[in-house]
Amino acid sequence: MKRKIIAAVIAGLLLFTGCSAEYSVNGTAGGNAGDSAKPADTTEKDADPLADRAFDRVIYDAMTVPYMSLRAYGQHAEDALIAGEVEIRRLDDLLSTGKADSDTARINANGRGTLSRDTAYLTEVSLDLHDSTGGAFDISVYPLMELWGFTSQFEDEKDNTGTSRREAPSDKEIADTLSLVDASKIEYDAETGGIILPDQMQIDFGGIAKGYTSQRIADIFRSNGVTSALIDLGGNIQTVGSKPDGSPWKVALNDRNRGTFLGVVQVKDMAVISSGGYERNFTASDGKVYHHIIDPATGYPADNGFSVDASVSIICSDGTMADGLSTSLYVMGPEKAIEYWRAHSDEFDFVLMTDDDKMYVSEGIEDSFSSDTYKYEIVRK
Ligand code: AMP
Ligand code: MG
């Protein structure tokens, strides 16, 4: 993934939960450092001589692939970036299924345990989402992820065109594994953080962890006095405030790795998070392509109108919800996704792109979204 810090929503090739971040720093980008001759007594921003100066931090995974970029503006930016990076490391250690000491690995190994504050919060949000999405979002889908070979630990075999090739599991394997999946059977005590999983069930926060991480970083930035920042976790964007000049951030939505954009959405203090079957998939010998967002109703990759070549972008002030919902609405397919939005339209907005290139934009972002590439339908309440 080679991306500068532009606000393009591009699919992360590496799942958050799989990355052991090494957190090297790629230098500090300069901004308008000389542009500091401003009156000291107007607004707080004017009083900050570094108000429009950008500080960047790029974070690398264990394979030295840059997978997270943080940009913050202003005199508090450098401290905030360090704190943000520490938080990414902490959450990676806590949530990675691939790290034996993580909360998730520990619970999966023992079938029970007590969750730390962050994991408890994610569990609560995930179980609520499981309820409200009619089971589309299910953290207990992990055994299926393992069966399909979509975990972070699984090593893809790629051909010389870079295409991952392997065979799909058998119907029987899928049915057997699917019988382990049902988040409503998780026993969770919100008071104590105690959790008990049914025999052989395993959980993973891969569908929601990136959004939570970016939300946490945004909170840390704000509490460090940063009023303008852009957090880019593998193409999932969280913005803090507006651009230093007061104008909204322009977030371009990746058009399914086709090198173009679906469009641009202008936001302030929002997360813009996308899910897509194009992000991770493999091709079987019969040519069929299988992707990594699994429908817990069938055990197969979601195929309700959003399959390998679709994308779902969620615009929401809460990054955790944005991430959970992007996965959930993907599983639902366009019709149910729109129905779900109508019942929750004050909580988020969306840009949906189906496999057959039909694009839908919810009315809350009618004025802030534009596309030069596609015609789209505005969905109203
Ligand atoms: P995202 O890119 O946010 O849509 O997340 C995709 C990841 O979420 C997958 O790699 C899995 O770790 C996880 N996942 C896949 N299917 C589901 C599902 N139905 N519910 C919850 N998490 C899922
Ligand atoms: Mg998600």
CSV table of N, CA and C and ligand atoms in Angstrom, one decimal, residues 206-208 210 273 275 322-324 326-327, ligand 2:
chain,number,residue,atom,x,y,z
A,206,GLY,N,-11.9,-7.8,14.1
A,206,GLY,CA,-11.4,-7.4,12.8
A,206,GLY,C,-12.3,-6.4,12.0
A,207,GLY,N,-13.7,-6.6,12.3
A,207,GLY,CA,-14.6,-5.7,11.5
A,207,GLY,C,-14.9,-4.4,12.2
A,208,ILE,N,-14.2,-4.1,13.3
A,208,ILE,CA,-14.6,-2.9,14.1
A,208,ILE,C,-13.3,-2.2,14.7
A,210,LYS,N,-10.3,-1.2,13.6
A,210,LYS,CA,-9.7,0.0,13.0
A,210,LYS,C,-10.5,1.2,13.3
A,273,ILE,N,-15.4,5.4,6.7
A,273,ILE,CA,-14.8,4.1,6.7
A,273,ILE,C,-15.5,3.2,5.7
A,275,SER,N,-15.8,-0.6,3.5
A,275,SER,CA,-15.6,-2.1,3.4
A,275,SER,C,-15.8,-2.4,1.9
A,322,ALA,N,-18.8,3.6,12.6
A,322,ALA,CA,-18.6,3.6,11.2
A,322,ALA,C,-18.0,2.3,10.7
A,323,ASP,N,-17.0,1.8,11.4
A,323,ASP,CA,-16.4,0.5,11.0
A,323,ASP,C,-17.3,-0.7,11.1
A,324,GLY,N,-18.0,-0.8,12.3
A,324,GLY,CA,-18.9,-1.9,12.5
A,324,GLY,C,-20.0,-1.8,11.4
A,326,SER,N,-19.9,-0.5,8.4
A,326,SER,CA,-19.5,-0.7,7.0
A,326,SER,C,-19.5,-2.2,6.8
A,327,THR,N,-19.1,-3.0,7.7
A,327,THR,CA,-19.1,-4.5,7.6
A,327,THR,C,-20.5,-5.0,7.6
B,2,MG,MG,-15.8,-2.7,9.3
